[in-house]
Amino acid sequence: MQARNGHGNGRYYGEKLMNELTQESPRAQTDDALAELDYDNSALALTDICRSIAEVMRVGPSRPRRVRIALGAASVEVEWDGQDTPGSTAPAGQYLHGAGAAEGAEAEAVVEGHRECAPLVGTFYTAPAPGAPPFVQPGDRVEAGQQLGIIEAMKLMNPLEATRAGQVVEVLVGDGEPVEYGEPLVLIDPDTTGADDADGGA
Amino acid sequence: MTVGFGTVLVANRGEIAIRVMRTCREMGIRTVAVHSTADRDSSHVRDADAAVQIGPGPPRKSYLSAPAVIEAALRTGADAVHPGYGFLSEDPDFAEICAENGLTFIGPRPEVLARLGDKAVARALMTDAGLPVLPGSPGTVDSAAEAADLASRIGYPLIIKAAAGGGGRGMTVVRHSTDLLPAYRQTRATAQAVFGDNRVYMERYCDSARHIEVQVLADGHGSVLHLGERDCSVQRRHQKLIEESPGPGLHPQLRSAMARAAVRGARAIGYTGAGTFEFLVHDEGFSFMEMNCRIQVEHPVTEAVYGVDLVREQIRVAAGESLRMSQEDLVPRGVAVECRVNAEDPERDFAPAPGTLEEFVPPGGPFVRVDTHGRAGWKVPPQYDSLLAKVICWAPERDEALDRMDRALREFRISGPGVHTTVPLLRDILADPVFREGRHITSFLDNR
């Protein structure tokens, strides 16, 4: 696997958790990027999830700081402490092998959320102009269709818009950094109402 | 004193991307791979110094997307782009966009690509340069009435080809006048669908012909050389399966006449880089079919008999350097054969048979070269070309080369659920007396 998305969104454990879940229960269905769990039997599902989380805690480098489980749309949040993760700001889109997610993402926080990903290759800008305030910051509420940033490609400025309403958790890529197709740029904690489909990850 | 490129982006995937990157590495050039989401785990991505994901699985949105490739090149500090074969390799617009963005396109100039990319124009240009062509339409055939009129003069069988076509696609053979108009309309529709251009042209069709092509190399300083011919007559539905150099049993005079014609044609259009003139050899004569303005899939057989790294010469020429050899230096030695191992099921009409390669052990041993992107555990993505590996064998004599090839194919271990390859068929052909004696023509496989 390539390791160029090493900007600390904890893909490693996210995927691992999902693998655990799907292995434990044949009824769990995974989508390509983020799994959408569709249980018809909540009690059984909860048992499965808890068993999987226990396993993740067992193999993880440290104990999670927070675990949150929501059964309605089956969302799982596991957060680890971030203080012992010097690689968490590994430059995104540096395109270099070896600048790996492995070291950077080891003990990263896993946040289940909605990732707005780069629809094309280019340069990502967080603000409308140099020195201007950014389009969004962590904690901001955004509506679907609201502009989150700009991707410059072939001298054209392409707006990046939120496809879901929610709260901005993190802007994952720095201003002026190169991004590749499908690279997660902004993490949004989506509003739960009407949040029915999995996000369009890479 | 060598002035070269610091970084080359390879705008391709699969075995050819790896092959180009190998030469880059030998030349001390940093390599950048591009890939779709479906190829995230592909070998060419692993082998590169850097890699950029440029789009989703469908080629139109990734490997054929000029803006995505250009952006990737600019973001990674590439000086030049090597397009490989297929995809953007013969796209004059792409070559021009490269130049506009300060990137060197490793291939001929955009205007040369544009003229030769139109097969009807190429045919006319080569006729003017004195190359023999089959009886056919002087340009494109733009109406059914014109088609009927021309057909009566050309005679049957004839072939209708897309002007924007190439690589064996977008052509129909017509054997009877009653089939002409339906075939004409259908070929135009196919050409429109596949190439976005419905113009077609017509030519006399030879049933009993060999596909012989001549490799040329030209620099920007007036030197145009040929590296002999390749016989690519083992085809199924116009797709090559086995190629070899030199062409078995070709009369020396015919061979040198074709080589001279190719050099003359390349000179006439101001060609630079590596290119291939495709000829049909029939009834003691030969006719120009089309020119391919890129490195060919089957280029390794030429490399084997001439001892020349064609990709290295492409890169050097693109960097403005002169060819280092003269025609006298280019002396072929022995015989080289290439077999294309495709992930296809010959038992099921060559339907693509991709799957996970549980076992993948390429052959080795003396004078065996394998160009492949396959590896054990890799899942062959279904949306791309089915070529999985090229096996190239060299020997002083043809029989020995064919025996060596059979030995190599026997060694090749490829298996996995749903995985089928052309290996059994290739070994079958290697044992066929018609092929062994070098008497095979282009219809050999389809009539077998």
XYZ file of C-alpha atoms in Angstrom:
650
model
C 0.000 0.000 0.000
C 1.121 3.481 -0.674
C 1.512 5.727 2.230
C 1.067 9.162 0.915
C -2.033 10.056 2.833
C -0.029 10.234 5.977
C -1.563 13.313 7.403
C -2.926 11.740 10.467
C -6.535 10.784 10.045
C -5.868 7.335 11.362
C -6.861 5.337 8.303
C -4.910 2.434 9.712
C -7.084 1.791 12.668
C -10.171 2.850 10.838
C -9.619 0.107 8.316
C -8.554 -2.361 10.893
C -11.669 -1.785 12.887
C -13.795 -2.239 9.845
C -12.005 -5.452 8.971
C -12.594 -6.740 12.445
C -16.232 -5.900 12.203
C -16.748 -7.569 8.874
C -14.872 -10.657 9.913
C -16.895 -11.021 13.048
C -20.248 -10.813 11.397
C -21.173 -11.981 7.943
C -24.063 -9.567 7.909
C -21.863 -6.525 8.051
C -21.390 -5.037 4.628
C -18.424 -2.932 3.734
C -18.319 -0.341 1.055
C -15.098 0.514 -0.722
C -13.980 3.434 1.389
C -15.904 3.750 4.591
C -18.058 0.903 5.627
C -21.700 1.401 6.054
C -22.953 -1.028 8.610
C -26.407 -2.288 8.099
C -27.527 -4.501 10.909
C -31.040 -5.732 11.267
C -30.423 -7.083 14.694
C -29.110 -4.292 16.900
C -28.363 -6.410 19.937
C -26.246 -8.849 17.985
C -24.540 -5.989 16.224
C -23.680 -4.297 19.494
C -22.099 -7.486 20.784
C -20.050 -7.781 17.627
C -18.940 -4.198 17.745
C -17.921 -4.399 21.380
C -15.946 -7.550 20.755
C -14.180 -5.894 17.859
C -13.385 -2.781 19.814
C -11.953 -4.903 22.581
C -9.723 -6.546 20.006
C -8.634 -3.209 18.594
C -7.812 -2.000 22.112
C -5.832 -5.135 22.703
C -3.632 -4.730 19.615
C -3.442 -0.937 19.740
C -0.323 0.824 21.028
C -2.199 2.579 23.808
C -5.642 2.715 25.328
C -8.146 4.876 23.502
C -9.073 8.156 25.080
C -12.678 7.913 23.993
C -14.962 5.356 22.391
C -18.351 6.328 21.068
C -20.841 3.998 19.494
C -24.074 5.092 17.835
C -26.268 2.284 16.665
C -28.814 4.180 14.617
C -26.689 4.716 11.542
C -24.074 2.409 13.070
C -21.211 4.793 13.625
C -18.148 3.991 15.692
C -15.684 6.547 16.987
C -12.451 5.575 18.667
C -10.019 8.261 19.710
C -6.496 7.797 20.847
C -4.373 10.429 22.516
C -2.453 12.417 19.985
C 0.436 13.706 22.075
C 2.779 10.850 21.239
C 2.386 11.194 17.497
C 5.144 13.365 16.129
C 4.334 12.240 12.619
C 0.782 13.454 12.770
C 1.552 16.467 10.660
C 3.292 14.485 7.942
C 2.961 16.677 4.890
C 0.067 15.741 2.731
C 0.489 15.284 -0.944
C 4.231 15.269 -0.801
C 4.015 12.265 -3.106
C 7.095 10.686 -1.649
C 7.395 7.059 -0.837
C 8.631 6.465 2.631
C 6.999 9.582 4.061
C 4.688 6.907 5.213
C 1.403 6.801 6.950
C 2.738 3.848 8.865
C 4.886 5.873 11.208
C 2.660 8.907 11.130
C -0.666 7.274 11.636
C 0.292 4.573 14.127
C -1.352 6.021 17.166
C -3.594 8.504 15.471
C -7.035 9.477 16.499
C -9.683 7.654 14.547
C -12.559 9.917 13.867
C -15.506 8.578 12.044
C -16.623 11.410 9.894
C -17.241 12.537 6.409
C -14.174 13.296 4.326
C -14.381 15.796 1.539
C -11.820 14.514 -0.958
C -9.958 16.152 -3.815
C -11.943 15.663 -7.036
C -8.811 16.322 -9.110
C -5.041 16.682 -8.944
C -3.862 20.200 -8.133
C -2.930 22.659 -5.437
C -5.194 23.102 -2.422
C -5.921 26.533 -0.992
C -7.703 27.043 2.307
C -8.414 30.725 1.736
C -9.813 32.760 -1.169
C -6.628 34.874 -1.371
C -3.181 34.967 0.244
C -3.561 36.438 3.728
C -7.355 36.243 3.668
C -9.161 34.330 6.412
C -9.706 30.657 5.554
C -12.994 29.445 4.140
C -13.542 27.221 7.153
C -11.877 26.400 10.437
C -12.304 23.529 12.902
C -15.508 24.016 14.815
C -17.301 25.865 12.009
C -20.722 24.694 10.994
C -21.074 24.173 7.251
C -24.033 23.604 4.996
C -24.033 21.308 1.983
C -22.785 23.332 -0.976
C -20.723 25.704 1.147
C -17.216 26.342 -0.136
C -14.441 24.730 1.891
C -11.431 25.531 -0.235
C -10.015 25.846 -3.724
C -8.149 23.367 -5.874
C -6.094 24.972 -8.578
C -5.539 22.771 -11.606
C -4.294 23.908 -14.980
C -4.551 27.528 -13.818
C -8.255 27.085 -13.099
C -9.650 27.648 -9.623
C -12.047 24.837 -8.756
C -14.139 25.326 -5.634
C -14.262 22.474 -3.131
C -17.734 22.360 -1.657
C -19.191 20.473 1.259
C -21.423 17.635 0.146
C -22.867 17.264 3.636
C -23.909 19.642 6.373
C -22.105 19.319 9.667
C -19.274 20.581 11.782
C -15.735 20.945 10.499
C -13.461 18.708 12.550
C -10.207 19.318 10.762
C -8.753 20.760 7.587
C -6.393 17.931 6.702
C -4.149 19.629 4.152
C -2.221 22.861 4.496
C -2.659 25.952 2.340
C -0.838 25.778 -0.984
C -0.026 22.092 -0.767
C -0.224 19.726 -3.730
C -3.024 17.176 -3.538
C -3.750 14.066 -5.540
C -7.086 12.702 -6.692
C -9.193 11.334 -3.859
C -7.020 12.781 -1.114
C -9.078 13.662 1.983
C -8.991 17.428 2.485
C -11.591 18.364 5.072
C -13.049 16.196 7.804
C -16.653 16.948 8.698
C -18.722 15.545 11.525
C -21.981 15.287 9.628
C -25.392 16.069 11.023
C -27.025 12.792 11.866
C -30.389 13.597 10.340
C -30.610 12.313 6.818
C -27.036 11.134 6.889
C -27.854 7.916 5.183
C -25.156 7.155 2.672
C -21.458 6.559 3.046
C -19.213 9.364 1.907
C -17.561 9.317 -1.468
C -14.059 8.525 -0.363
C -11.205 7.789 -2.703
C 28.799 16.307 -21.646
C 25.277 15.093 -21.210
C 22.354 17.351 -20.561
C 19.427 15.205 -19.584
C 16.275 15.267 -17.562
C 16.288 15.271 -13.772
C 12.793 13.834 -13.417
C 10.578 11.994 -15.896
C 6.898 11.351 -15.315
C 5.671 8.141 -16.930
C 2.093 8.672 -18.078
C 1.171 5.018 -18.288
C 0.632 1.893 -16.262
C 1.520 -1.800 -16.352
C 4.599 -3.352 -17.850
C 5.495 -0.422 -20.109
C 5.556 2.043 -17.209
C 7.959 -0.255 -15.371
C 10.062 -0.770 -18.483
C 10.440 2.992 -19.051
C 11.258 3.610 -15.388
C 13.989 0.972 -15.499
C 15.843 2.855 -18.204
C 15.295 6.147 -16.371
C 16.884 4.669 -13.283
C 19.850 3.433 -15.290
C 20.255 6.973 -16.624
C 20.092 8.481 -13.140
C 16.712 10.061 -13.795
C 14.140 10.317 -10.977
C 10.795 8.715 -11.877
C 7.216 9.730 -11.162
C 4.361 7.262 -11.644
C 0.740 8.218 -12.099
C -2.096 5.885 -11.257
C -5.836 5.535 -10.968
C -7.590 4.445 -7.804
C -7.850 0.957 -9.340
C -4.049 0.818 -9.667
C -3.158 2.029 -6.180
C -1.525 -1.273 -5.478
C 0.056 -1.827 -8.903
C 3.723 -2.564 -9.377
C 4.519 0.561 -11.392
C 3.434 2.679 -8.422
C 5.732 0.770 -6.094
C 8.685 0.999 -8.425
C 8.609 4.762 -8.912
C 10.454 7.331 -6.812
C 7.166 9.197 -6.434
C 3.579 8.525 -7.402
C 0.472 10.612 -7.890
C -3.073 9.326 -7.921
C -4.636 11.148 -10.853
C -8.199 9.883 -11.039
C -10.689 7.049 -10.697
C -10.514 3.673 -12.464
C -11.977 4.511 -15.889
C -9.046 5.524 -18.174
C -10.938 8.524 -19.525
C -10.820 10.103 -16.092
C -7.272 9.103 -15.215
C -4.706 7.855 -17.741
C -6.409 9.729 -20.582
C -6.901 12.933 -18.619
C -4.303 15.384 -19.921
C -4.947 17.998 -17.194
C -4.490 15.438 -14.413
C -1.233 14.146 -15.893
C 0.113 17.665 -16.479
C -0.769 18.745 -12.935
C 0.955 15.666 -11.544
C 4.059 16.473 -13.613
C 4.128 20.088 -12.483
C 3.547 19.217 -8.817
C 6.391 16.707 -8.795
C 8.948 18.817 -10.629
C 9.102 16.623 -13.723
C 11.045 17.932 -16.728
C 9.621 15.473 -19.224
C 6.726 13.090 -19.768
C 7.116 9.625 -21.285
C 3.728 8.490 -22.585
C 4.504 4.790 -23.172
C 2.079 3.255 -25.706
C -1.681 3.668 -25.925
C -3.410 6.248 -23.704
C -1.986 9.724 -24.494
C 1.043 8.507 -26.440
C -0.130 9.665 -29.871
C -2.337 12.569 -28.824
C -1.064 15.762 -30.496
C -3.081 17.946 -28.104
C -1.415 16.341 -25.134
C 2.030 16.812 -26.671
C 1.206 20.467 -27.205
C -0.125 20.996 -23.677
C 3.105 19.477 -22.363
C 5.122 22.042 -24.325
C 2.899 24.905 -23.153
C 3.617 23.895 -19.581
C 7.354 23.677 -20.046
C 7.394 19.874 -20.125
C 9.199 17.868 -22.785
C 6.971 15.290 -24.433
C 9.124 12.235 -25.167
C 7.921 11.592 -28.695
C 7.608 13.332 -32.033
C 6.480 16.940 -32.404
C 2.729 17.628 -32.031
C 2.271 18.568 -35.702
C 3.880 15.302 -36.801
C 1.590 13.386 -34.443
C -1.432 15.221 -35.830
C -0.598 14.423 -39.437
C 0.274 10.768 -38.892
C -2.569 10.239 -36.440
C -4.982 10.774 -39.306
C -4.428 7.489 -41.123
C -5.927 8.806 -44.356
C -3.524 11.772 -44.310
C -0.613 9.483 -43.393
C -1.417 7.295 -46.388
C -1.405 10.316 -48.691
C 1.846 11.687 -47.206
C 3.618 8.374 -47.645
C 2.339 8.040 -51.209
C 3.888 11.460 -51.899
C 7.134 10.310 -50.280
C 7.241 7.464 -52.797
C 6.192 4.615 -50.515
C 4.032 1.907 -52.096
C 0.438 1.774 -50.855
C -2.427 -0.570 -51.668
C -5.081 0.657 -54.107
C -7.533 2.711 -52.094
C -9.256 5.997 -51.509
C -7.106 9.098 -51.951
C -8.515 10.561 -48.733
C -11.467 9.867 -46.500
C -14.690 8.439 -47.907
C -17.435 10.755 -46.790
C -20.583 9.412 -48.413
C -22.155 6.076 -49.219
C -22.222 6.968 -52.910
C -18.503 7.704 -52.842
C -17.901 4.407 -51.030
C -19.798 2.455 -53.675
C -18.014 4.227 -56.518
C -14.550 3.690 -55.005
C -15.263 0.082 -54.079
C -16.024 -0.811 -57.679
C -12.611 0.553 -58.679
C -10.629 -0.911 -55.737
C -12.213 -4.353 -55.962
C -12.973 -6.923 -53.269
C -12.031 -7.865 -50.658
C -11.455 -4.405 -49.274
C -11.057 -2.961 -45.819
C -12.740 0.097 -44.346
C -10.631 1.779 -41.668
C -11.224 4.622 -39.251
C -9.033 7.628 -40.081
C -8.538 8.198 -36.367
C -8.062 4.480 -35.712
C -5.047 2.343 -35.109
C -3.939 -0.597 -33.064
C -6.210 -2.888 -35.036
C -9.435 -1.264 -33.945
C -12.146 0.376 -36.030
C -11.810 -1.616 -39.217
C -14.052 -3.907 -41.222
C -13.204 -6.298 -44.044
C -15.774 -6.357 -46.866
C -15.828 -9.338 -49.221
C -18.968 -8.737 -51.283
C -20.522 -5.612 -52.717
C -23.785 -6.415 -50.925
C -22.014 -5.996 -47.580
C -20.395 -2.704 -48.486
C -22.949 -0.147 -47.358
C -23.885 -1.813 -44.057
C -20.163 -2.204 -43.304
C -19.497 1.407 -44.273
C -22.210 2.717 -41.960
C -21.220 0.393 -39.136
C -17.521 1.278 -39.311
C -18.375 4.985 -39.253
C -20.593 4.464 -36.215
C -17.877 2.446 -34.455
C -15.255 5.050 -35.329
C -17.470 7.775 -33.902
C -18.062 5.793 -30.716
C -14.484 4.682 -30.162
C -12.440 7.592 -31.510
C -14.954 10.451 -31.553
C -14.349 10.837 -35.285
C -16.491 9.042 -37.887
C -14.253 9.563 -40.929
C -13.133 6.382 -42.672
C -10.993 5.456 -45.659
C -10.827 2.357 -47.838
C -8.089 0.105 -49.095
C -7.723 -3.161 -50.958
C -7.516 -6.017 -48.449
C -4.964 -8.812 -48.694
C -5.950 -12.149 -47.241
C -2.623 -13.669 -47.896
C -0.244 -11.165 -46.371
C 2.329 -10.837 -43.654
C 2.449 -7.984 -41.186
C 6.012 -6.704 -41.239
C 6.989 -3.474 -39.524
C 10.210 -1.474 -39.557
C 11.614 0.255 -36.487
C 13.090 3.701 -37.033
C 14.994 6.077 -34.777
C 15.473 9.718 -35.685
C 17.065 12.614 -33.855
C 16.563 16.344 -34.273
C 19.878 16.714 -36.090
C 19.038 15.003 -39.358
C 19.960 11.441 -38.518
C 17.327 8.817 -39.416
C 18.182 5.156 -38.815
C 16.319 1.886 -39.104
C 16.614 -1.098 -36.798
C 15.345 -3.755 -39.127
C 11.953 -5.359 -39.157
C 9.616 -7.335 -36.953
C 7.187 -9.959 -38.171
C 3.870 -9.597 -36.322
C 1.757 -11.911 -38.456
C 0.521 -14.053 -35.583
C -2.625 -12.112 -34.786
C -6.067 -12.829 -33.625
C -8.607 -10.335 -34.830
C -5.845 -7.828 -35.662
C -4.316 -8.117 -32.180
C -0.714 -9.280 -32.187
C 0.213 -12.331 -30.102
C 3.719 -13.324 -31.218
C 6.344 -11.067 -32.774
C 9.851 -11.753 -33.934
C 12.879 -10.130 -35.478
C 14.118 -10.582 -38.124
C 11.148 -11.582 -40.292
C 11.632 -15.291 -41.089
C 12.437 -16.083 -44.690
C 12.200 -12.525 -45.985
C 14.147 -11.975 -49.162
C 17.172 -9.752 -48.399
C 16.225 -7.365 -51.189
C 12.680 -6.985 -49.923
C 13.983 -6.489 -46.407
C 16.333 -3.688 -47.388
C 13.735 -2.085 -49.681
C 11.303 -1.853 -46.737
C 13.962 -0.457 -44.437
C 14.906 2.185 -46.997
C 11.244 3.078 -47.516
C 10.762 3.560 -43.772
C 13.797 5.819 -43.513
C 12.609 7.822 -46.520
C 9.131 8.179 -45.013
C 10.466 9.265 -41.631
C 12.739 11.807 -43.273
C 9.918 13.165 -45.437
C 7.752 14.052 -42.448
C 10.543 15.265 -40.171
C 10.049 12.488 -37.678
C 11.957 12.460 -34.377
C 12.219 9.737 -31.767
C 11.278 6.062 -32.065
C 8.613 5.128 -34.598
C 7.321 2.158 -36.524
C 6.262 1.787 -40.140
C 3.716 -0.971 -40.555
C 3.765 -2.720 -43.916
C 1.804 -5.527 -45.487
C 3.963 -7.956 -47.426
C 2.080 -9.711 -50.233
C 2.848 -11.308 -53.609
C 6.539 -10.353 -53.618
C 5.748 -6.715 -52.811
C 4.966 -4.569 -49.806
C 2.595 -1.704 -49.010
C 2.558 0.985 -46.340
C -0.313 0.627 -43.878
C 0.258 3.105 -41.063
C 2.871 4.618 -38.824
C 2.962 4.286 -35.045
C 4.505 7.324 -33.394
C 5.507 5.743 -30.096
C 7.358 2.874 -28.528
C 5.684 -0.413 -29.506
C 4.649 -3.259 -27.246
C 6.949 -5.540 -29.225
C 10.026 -3.262 -29.151
C 12.087 -5.710 -27.006
C 12.671 -8.107 -29.901
C 14.422 -5.297 -31.777
C 16.391 -4.395 -28.666
C 17.504 -8.007 -28.356
C 18.841 -8.403 -31.896
C 20.361 -4.911 -32.174
C 21.616 -4.438 -28.616
C 20.018 -1.000 -28.438
C 17.857 0.307 -25.583
C 15.139 2.062 -27.602
C 13.682 3.897 -24.613
C 17.086 5.313 -23.764
C 17.431 6.610 -27.321
C 13.913 8.102 -27.134
C 14.853 9.978 -23.974
C 18.181 11.151 -25.360
C 16.613 12.398 -28.576
C 13.878 14.213 -26.643
C 16.588 15.907 -24.591
C 18.011 17.260 -27.846
C 20.959 14.911 -28.148
C 22.168 13.208 -31.312
C 21.892 9.488 -31.946
C 25.148 7.899 -30.923
C 25.284 5.291 -33.673
C 25.333 5.253 -37.448
C 23.491 2.829 -39.732
C 26.708 0.829 -40.174
C 26.904 0.283 -36.402
C 23.490 -1.346 -36.382
C 24.097 -4.991 -37.153
C 21.439 -7.501 -36.073
C 22.516 -10.677 -34.335
C 20.455 -13.824 -34.012
C 16.696 -14.115 -33.604
C 14.407 -12.741 -30.898
C 10.793 -13.758 -30.300
C 8.177 -12.192 -28.058
C 5.034 -13.868 -26.729
C 2.230 -11.834 -25.181
C 0.811 -13.455 -22.106
C -2.671 -11.988 -21.734
C -5.152 -12.548 -18.933
C -7.668 -13.981 -21.361
C -9.404 -17.268 -21.815
C -8.743 -18.684 -25.315
C -11.379 -21.321 -24.562
C -13.994 -18.642 -24.050
C -13.336 -16.567 -27.147
C -10.506 -14.613 -25.516
C -12.778 -13.046 -22.944
C -10.699 -11.125 -20.390
C -10.150 -13.379 -17.394
C -8.797 -11.176 -14.643
C -8.602 -12.260 -11.052
C -6.216 -12.484 -8.161
C -2.834 -13.925 -9.061
C -2.276 -16.460 -6.326
C 0.836 -17.781 -7.971
C 2.985 -15.756 -10.324
C 6.467 -17.020 -11.092
C 7.963 -15.691 -14.331
C 10.529 -17.765 -16.198
C 14.254 -17.048 -16.221
C 17.411 -18.603 -17.512
C 19.711 -17.665 -20.365
C 18.495 -15.130 -22.931
C 15.011 -14.839 -21.468
C 13.544 -11.435 -20.691
C 10.195 -10.933 -18.995
C 8.535 -7.529 -18.905
C 5.605 -7.676 -16.526
C 3.774 -5.826 -13.797
C 2.280 -9.015 -12.396
C 3.129 -10.361 -8.984
C 1.700 -12.946 -6.616
C -1.168 -11.634 -4.550
C -2.030 -8.836 -6.970
C -5.545 -8.525 -8.223
C -5.648 -7.768 -11.958
C -8.000 -4.808 -12.381
C -10.655 -5.538 -15.002
C -10.810 -2.116 -16.633
C -7.492 -2.156 -18.502
C -5.679 -4.000 -21.239
C -5.392 -7.728 -20.586
C -1.639 -7.848 -21.285
C -0.039 -9.403 -18.237
C 3.500 -10.186 -19.336
C 5.773 -10.232 -22.353
C 8.269 -13.054 -22.623
C 11.180 -12.393 -24.964
C 13.710 -15.051 -25.920
C 16.862 -14.710 -27.962
C 18.984 -17.350 -29.679
C 21.451 -17.445 -32.572
C 18.927 -19.358 -34.715
C 15.142 -19.190 -34.994
C 14.480 -22.832 -34.081
C 16.540 -22.458 -30.966
C 14.732 -19.262 -30.045
C 11.348 -20.980 -30.424
C 12.478 -23.964 -28.340
C 13.728 -21.567 -25.709
C 10.401 -19.754 -25.760
C 8.521 -22.985 -25.248
C 10.795 -23.824 -22.346
C 10.208 -20.368 -20.828
C 6.427 -20.532 -21.208
C 6.461 -23.975 -19.657
C 8.238 -22.491 -16.637
C 5.823 -19.568 -16.278
C 3.567 -20.321 -13.338
C 0.413 -18.205 -13.234
C -2.659 -19.292 -11.358
C -5.515 -17.988 -9.309
C -9.282 -18.249 -9.150
C -10.736 -17.296 -12.516
C -7.317 -16.550 -13.991
C -6.742 -17.830 -17.514
C -3.925 -16.862 -19.835
C -2.880 -17.231 -23.439
C 0.075 -19.460 -22.432
C -1.488 -22.763 -23.628
C -2.422 -21.181 -26.954
C 1.038 -19.661 -27.381
C 2.685 -23.030 -26.795
C 0.288 -24.562 -29.285
C 1.300 -22.017 -31.916
C 4.997 -22.584 -31.185
C 4.470 -26.257 -32.055
C 2.453 -25.565 -35.222
C 4.427 -26.620 -38.334
C 3.131 -23.614 -40.317
C 4.560 -21.239 -37.716
C 7.715 -23.297 -37.234
C 8.454 -23.073 -40.927
C 7.738 -19.350 -40.982
C 4.942 -19.750 -43.551
C 2.264 -18.067 -41.424
C 0.246 -15.095 -42.658
C -2.044 -12.706 -40.784
C -5.091 -14.979 -41.182
C -3.166 -17.953 -39.779
C -4.630 -17.850 -36.281
C -8.192 -16.884 -37.148
C -8.400 -19.780 -39.628
C -6.766 -22.345 -37.397
